[in-house]
mmCIF file of C-alpha atoms in Angstrom:
data_model
loop_
_atom_site.group_PDB
_atom_site.id
_atom_site.type_symbol
_atom_site.label_atom_id
_atom_site.label_comp_id
_atom_site.label_asym_id
_atom_site.label_seq_id
_atom_site.Cartn_x
_atom_site.Cartn_y
_atom_site.Cartn_z
ATOM 1 C CA GLN N 67 0.240 -0.404 -0.183
ATOM 2 C CA VAL N 68 0.794 3.267 0.084
ATOM 3 C CA GLN N 69 3.264 5.206 2.002
ATOM 4 C CA LEU N 70 4.997 8.623 2.362
ATOM 5 C CA GLN N 71 8.016 9.509 5.116
ATOM 6 C CA GLU N 72 8.701 13.194 5.504
ATOM 7 C CA SER N 73 12.163 14.438 5.454
ATOM 8 C CA GLY N 74 14.242 17.911 6.804
ATOM 9 C CA PRO N 75 15.477 19.834 9.238
ATOM 10 C CA GLY N 76 13.868 20.131 12.416
ATOM 11 C CA LEU N 77 15.493 23.201 13.728
ATOM 12 C CA VAL N 78 15.327 26.124 11.970
ATOM 13 C CA LYS N 79 16.526 29.434 12.571
ATOM 14 C CA PRO N 80 14.137 32.544 12.677
ATOM 15 C CA SER N 81 14.017 34.115 9.279
ATOM 16 C CA GLN N 82 15.005 31.548 6.989
ATOM 17 C CA THR N 83 13.393 28.906 5.108
ATOM 18 C CA LEU N 84 11.542 25.551 5.849
ATOM 19 C CA SER N 85 12.395 22.855 3.795
ATOM 20 C CA LEU N 86 10.838 19.350 4.367
ATOM 21 C CA THR N 87 10.484 16.458 1.518
ATOM 22 C CA CYS N 88 7.676 13.722 1.611
ATOM 23 C CA THR N 89 8.893 10.358 -0.337
ATOM 24 C CA VAL N 90 5.786 8.485 -1.284
ATOM 25 C CA SER N 91 6.480 4.299 -1.407
ATOM 26 C CA GLY N 92 3.888 2.144 -2.887
ATOM 27 C CA GLY N 93 2.634 4.189 -5.725
ATOM 28 C CA SER N 94 3.230 6.775 -8.001
ATOM 29 C CA ILE N 95 2.481 10.556 -7.899
ATOM 30 C CA SER N 96 2.868 10.312 -12.026
ATOM 31 C CA SER N 97 -0.421 7.841 -11.647
ATOM 32 C CA GLY N 98 -2.611 10.633 -11.317
ATOM 33 C CA GLY N 99 -5.728 10.330 -9.221
ATOM 34 C CA TYR N 100 -4.532 12.353 -6.445
ATOM 35 C CA TYR N 101 -3.221 15.321 -5.153
ATOM 36 C CA TRP N 102 -0.408 15.678 -2.311
ATOM 37 C CA SER N 103 -0.838 17.584 0.540
ATOM 38 C CA TRP N 104 0.978 19.579 3.354
ATOM 39 C CA ILE N 105 -0.512 19.855 6.852
ATOM 40 C CA ARG N 106 0.968 21.099 10.376
ATOM 41 C CA GLN N 107 -0.251 20.313 13.424
ATOM 42 C CA PHE N 108 0.318 22.734 16.222
ATOM 43 C CA PRO N 109 1.593 22.052 19.777
ATOM 44 C CA GLY N 110 -1.572 23.238 20.841
ATOM 45 C CA LYS N 111 -3.213 19.771 18.389
ATOM 46 C CA GLY N 112 -4.770 22.398 15.789
ATOM 47 C CA LEU N 113 -4.189 21.025 12.078
ATOM 48 C CA GLU N 114 -3.435 23.478 9.415
ATOM 49 C CA TRP N 115 -4.082 22.896 5.736
ATOM 50 C CA ILE N 116 -0.352 24.653 3.910
ATOM 51 C CA GLY N 117 -1.304 23.726 0.480
ATOM 52 C CA ASN N 118 -0.846 20.671 -2.002
ATOM 53 C CA ILE N 119 0.069 19.874 -5.894
ATOM 54 C CA TYR N 120 -1.002 17.487 -8.710
ATOM 55 C CA TYR N 121 1.683 15.415 -10.494
ATOM 56 C CA SER N 122 1.315 17.834 -12.924
ATOM 57 C CA GLY N 123 2.234 20.896 -11.278
ATOM 58 C CA ASN N 124 -0.824 22.305 -10.320
ATOM 59 C CA THR N 125 -0.476 24.173 -7.122
ATOM 60 C CA TYR N 126 -2.881 25.322 -4.414
ATOM 61 C CA TYR N 127 -2.144 27.035 -0.440
ATOM 62 C CA SER N 128 -3.627 28.366 1.886
ATOM 63 C CA PRO N 129 -4.408 31.277 1.685
ATOM 64 C CA SER N 130 -2.667 32.665 4.910
ATOM 65 C CA LEU N 131 0.329 30.833 3.846
ATOM 66 C CA LYS N 132 0.330 31.680 0.273
ATOM 67 C CA SER N 133 2.812 34.591 0.081
ATOM 68 C CA ARG N 134 5.339 32.010 1.952
ATOM 69 C CA VAL N 135 4.733 28.903 0.622
ATOM 70 C CA THR N 136 6.008 26.649 -2.307
ATOM 71 C CA ILE N 137 5.358 22.772 -3.102
ATOM 72 C CA SER N 138 6.907 21.366 -5.365
ATOM 73 C CA VAL N 139 6.743 17.544 -6.968
ATOM 74 C CA ASP N 140 10.010 15.827 -8.193
ATOM 75 C CA THR N 141 8.349 12.846 -9.873
ATOM 76 C CA SER N 142 11.429 11.188 -11.045
ATOM 77 C CA LYS N 143 12.002 10.786 -7.507
ATOM 78 C CA ASN N 144 8.562 9.842 -6.329
ATOM 79 C CA GLN N 145 8.313 13.164 -3.999
ATOM 80 C CA PHE N 146 7.564 16.556 -3.683
ATOM 81 C CA SER N 147 8.565 19.338 -1.099
ATOM 82 C CA VAL N 148 6.884 22.436 0.626
ATOM 83 C CA ARG N 149 9.380 25.419 0.790
ATOM 84 C CA LEU N 150 8.286 27.752 3.600
ATOM 85 C CA SER N 151 10.254 30.952 3.970
ATOM 86 C CA SER N 152 10.575 33.673 6.786
ATOM 87 C CA VAL N 153 9.233 31.195 9.384
ATOM 88 C CA THR N 154 8.733 32.358 13.836
ATOM 89 C CA ALA N 155 8.658 30.831 16.297
ATOM 90 C CA ALA N 156 4.725 30.371 15.377
ATOM 91 C CA ASP N 157 6.109 27.819 12.493
ATOM 92 C CA THR N 158 6.605 25.897 15.019
ATOM 93 C CA ALA N 159 4.599 22.502 14.243
ATOM 94 C CA VAL N 160 4.501 19.012 13.753
ATOM 95 C CA TYR N 161 4.714 18.528 9.308
ATOM 96 C CA TYR N 162 2.667 15.854 8.008
ATOM 97 C CA CYS N 163 2.531 14.767 4.740
ATOM 98 C CA ALA N 164 -0.822 13.509 3.339
ATOM 99 C CA ARG N 165 -2.195 11.818 -0.273
ATOM 100 C CA HIS N 166 -5.069 13.751 -0.776
ATOM 101 C CA ARG N 167 -8.444 12.448 -3.046
ATOM 102 C CA VAL N 168 -11.228 15.187 -4.343
ATOM 103 C CA GLY N 169 -13.950 13.564 -6.414
ATOM 104 C CA GLN N 170 -17.650 12.607 -6.291
ATOM 105 C CA CYS N 171 -19.594 10.793 -4.329
ATOM 106 C CA THR N 172 -23.092 10.257 -4.154
ATOM 107 C CA GLY N 173 -24.600 12.998 -3.311
ATOM 108 C CA GLY N 174 -22.389 15.368 -3.035
ATOM 109 C CA SER N 175 -18.108 16.628 -3.403
ATOM 110 C CA CYS N 176 -16.317 14.491 -0.731
ATOM 111 C CA GLU N 177 -12.378 15.062 -1.163
ATOM 112 C CA TRP N 178 -10.101 12.849 1.519
ATOM 113 C CA LEU N 179 -6.634 12.677 2.949
ATOM 114 C CA ASP N 180 -5.632 9.064 3.556
ATOM 115 C CA PRO N 181 -2.334 7.846 3.910
ATOM 116 C CA TRP N 182 -0.704 10.190 5.734
ATOM 117 C CA GLY N 183 3.218 10.222 6.694
ATOM 118 C CA GLN N 184 4.827 9.719 10.078
ATOM 119 C CA GLY N 185 5.558 13.393 10.819
ATOM 120 C CA THR N 186 7.940 15.501 11.426
ATOM 121 C CA LEU N 187 8.557 17.862 14.155
ATOM 122 C CA VAL N 188 10.237 21.547 12.788
ATOM 123 C CA THR N 189 11.190 23.778 15.504
ATOM 124 C CA VAL N 190 12.307 27.124 15.049
ATOM 125 C CA SER N 191 14.290 28.989 17.094
ATOM 126 C CA SER N 192 17.752 30.447 17.193
ATOM 127 C CA SER T 43 -10.847 30.606 13.855
ATOM 128 C CA SER T 44 -11.890 27.308 11.581
ATOM 129 C CA GLU T 45 -14.742 27.471 9.348
ATOM 130 C CA LEU T 46 -15.363 24.503 11.131
ATOM 131 C CA THR T 47 -16.938 24.040 14.872
ATOM 132 C CA GLN T 48 -16.240 20.669 16.685
ATOM 133 C CA ASP T 49 -17.088 20.594 20.635
ATOM 134 C CA PRO T 50 -13.632 20.720 22.323
ATOM 135 C CA ALA T 51 -14.309 17.348 24.421
ATOM 136 C CA VAL T 52 -17.036 14.443 24.260
ATOM 137 C CA SER T 53 -17.381 11.694 26.913
ATOM 138 C CA VAL T 54 -18.927 8.050 27.028
ATOM 139 C CA ALA T 55 -19.472 5.387 28.484
ATOM 140 C CA LEU T 56 -17.802 1.874 27.323
ATOM 141 C CA GLY T 57 -20.174 0.380 25.222
ATOM 142 C CA GLN T 58 -22.047 3.134 24.758
ATOM 143 C CA ILE T 59 -22.759 5.284 21.993
ATOM 144 C CA VAL T 60 -21.676 8.813 21.610
ATOM 145 C CA THR T 61 -21.889 11.304 18.347
ATOM 146 C CA ILE T 62 -19.535 13.914 17.149
ATOM 147 C CA THR T 63 -20.686 16.993 15.617
ATOM 148 C CA CYS T 64 -18.911 19.491 12.860
ATOM 149 C CA GLN T 65 -20.812 22.150 11.772
ATOM 150 C CA GLY T 66 -19.907 24.630 9.054
ATOM 151 C CA ASP T 67 -22.369 26.726 6.041
ATOM 152 C CA SER T 68 -19.910 24.968 3.592
ATOM 153 C CA LEU T 69 -20.735 21.953 4.906
ATOM 154 C CA ARG T 70 -24.311 22.137 2.872
ATOM 155 C CA SER T 71 -22.409 21.972 -0.167
ATOM 156 C CA TYR T 72 -19.623 19.157 1.025
ATOM 157 C CA TYR T 73 -19.255 15.856 2.774
ATOM 158 C CA ALA T 74 -16.704 16.284 5.773
ATOM 159 C CA SER T 75 -13.983 13.159 6.322
ATOM 160 C CA TRP T 76 -13.280 12.165 10.062
ATOM 161 C CA TYR T 77 -9.672 11.508 11.018
ATOM 162 C CA GLN T 78 -8.676 9.847 14.782
ATOM 163 C CA GLN T 79 -5.604 10.639 16.091
ATOM 164 C CA LYS T 80 -4.297 8.785 19.070
ATOM 165 C CA PRO T 81 -1.570 10.679 21.180
ATOM 166 C CA GLY T 82 1.804 10.761 19.015
ATOM 167 C CA GLN T 83 1.130 8.811 15.990
ATOM 168 C CA ALA T 84 -0.662 10.695 12.766
ATOM 169 C CA PRO T 85 -4.120 11.301 11.755
ATOM 170 C CA VAL T 86 -6.199 8.375 10.167
ATOM 171 C CA LEU T 87 -8.519 8.872 8.216
ATOM 172 C CA VAL T 88 -12.411 6.713 9.101
ATOM 173 C CA ILE T 89 -15.146 7.964 7.416
ATOM 174 C CA PHE T 90 -15.256 9.906 4.011
ATOM 175 C CA GLY T 91 -17.847 11.332 1.622
ATOM 176 C CA LYS T 92 -21.605 10.411 3.049
ATOM 177 C CA ASP T 93 -20.797 7.482 5.170
ATOM 178 C CA ASN T 94 -18.335 5.498 3.740
ATOM 179 C CA ARG T 95 -15.077 3.803 6.088
ATOM 180 C CA PRO T 96 -11.795 2.292 4.263
ATOM 181 C CA SER T 97 -10.387 -0.485 4.939
ATOM 182 C CA GLY T 98 -9.758 -1.875 8.528
ATOM 183 C CA ILE T 99 -11.859 0.801 10.099
ATOM 184 C CA PRO T 100 -14.130 -1.409 12.228
ATOM 185 C CA ASP T 101 -18.600 -0.894 10.922
ATOM 186 C CA ARG T 102 -19.348 0.725 14.370
ATOM 187 C CA PHE T 103 -17.630 4.498 12.837
ATOM 188 C CA SER T 104 -20.484 5.680 10.746
ATOM 189 C CA GLY T 105 -21.393 9.311 9.197
ATOM 190 C CA SER T 106 -23.857 11.325 8.569
ATOM 191 C CA SER T 107 -24.726 15.041 7.255
ATOM 192 C CA SER T 108 -27.701 17.476 7.402
ATOM 193 C CA GLU T 109 -27.908 21.019 6.399
ATOM 194 C CA ASN T 110 -24.597 22.777 7.624
ATOM 195 C CA THR T 111 -23.878 20.174 10.649
ATOM 196 C CA ALA T 112 -21.474 16.778 9.879
ATOM 197 C CA SER T 113 -21.809 14.119 12.420
ATOM 198 C CA LEU T 114 -19.259 10.916 12.839
ATOM 199 C CA THR T 115 -20.628 8.138 15.523
ATOM 200 C CA ILE T 116 -19.571 5.708 17.567
ATOM 201 C CA THR T 117 -21.807 2.562 18.485
ATOM 202 C CA GLY T 118 -20.686 0.502 20.720
ATOM 203 C CA ALA T 119 -17.880 2.544 22.042
ATOM 204 C CA GLN T 120 -14.819 0.999 22.909
ATOM 205 C CA ALA T 121 -11.517 1.878 25.054
ATOM 206 C CA GLU T 122 -9.353 1.966 21.836
ATOM 207 C CA ASP T 123 -11.586 4.529 20.864
ATOM 208 C CA GLU T 124 -10.579 7.136 23.343
ATOM 209 C CA ALA T 125 -8.658 9.947 20.856
ATOM 210 C CA ASP T 126 -8.593 12.910 19.447
ATOM 211 C CA TYR T 127 -11.177 13.263 16.213
ATOM 212 C CA TYR T 128 -11.126 15.875 13.350
ATOM 213 C CA CYS T 129 -13.450 17.040 10.866
ATOM 214 C CA ASN T 130 -11.989 18.596 7.315
ATOM 215 C CA SER T 131 -14.215 19.734 4.371
ATOM 216 C CA ARG T 132 -13.943 23.023 2.730
ATOM 217 C CA ASP T 133 -14.062 27.084 3.706
ATOM 218 C CA ASN T 134 -16.976 28.236 3.201
ATOM 219 C CA SER T 135 -15.598 30.230 -0.935
ATOM 220 C CA GLY T 136 -15.475 26.596 -1.594
ATOM 221 C CA ASP T 137 -11.672 26.824 -2.632
ATOM 222 C CA HIS T 138 -9.735 25.600 0.484
ATOM 223 C CA VAL T 139 -9.551 23.325 2.396
ATOM 224 C CA VAL T 140 -10.668 23.350 6.457
ATOM 225 C CA PHE T 141 -10.114 21.358 9.722
ATOM 226 C CA GLY T 142 -12.092 21.572 12.528
ATOM 227 C CA GLY T 143 -10.454 21.795 16.089
ATOM 228 C CA GLY T 144 -10.823 18.812 16.972
ATOM 229 C CA THR T 145 -12.827 16.807 19.415
ATOM 230 C CA LYS T 146 -11.409 14.816 22.414
ATOM 231 C CA LEU T 147 -13.596 11.901 23.053
ATOM 232 C CA THR T 148 -12.927 9.617 26.644
ATOM 233 C CA VAL T 149 -14.286 6.786 26.867
ATOM 234 C CA LEU T 150 -15.384 5.573 30.798
#
């Protein structure tokens, strides 16, 4: 089955750029049908969707992060990545990647995130 | 603040029925999906669409939707169901993905 694994630095200095990569195994990003999302969870527990990307490179971002975030895909490596610039302590969180399906269910539009990676804690501190 | 509202905490006696709700105007147009998260673990999808369970999710979990409210029901709650539960759907514009604030379920 499809599995996702986040990787990247666990400590980033304020004002620098956070960079994480998600490696997908057990399935190909290029096969289509799915978006690939980044989500973060703050220490107080709330979840925030950061954005997603399709294998073609089309991206969608949270309006609150749009000015600082870039999501990219490398289909040759079956990976997708997120970069968040000008980080502050408020960006300290566990960062997750997940496969994101958007479609039509009986009776209306539906979408879901499954599976998720195990998550990686990123701390912003000097 | 989130455009999807959940009660912060709910409790249920072992073996009883419990319903966790998620409210938001966007739910009149979009289904919610539901995630279970246990301490130190990533969220796990338990319900999506009208009432669909991924493979491996027990059939005591079910979903429903009415007007601006989505509901997750656990029929016969087990000790292992104690966790945080999050709903997920679209914002009111329909353009962006949002999560509810989460509900901590305690099984007594």
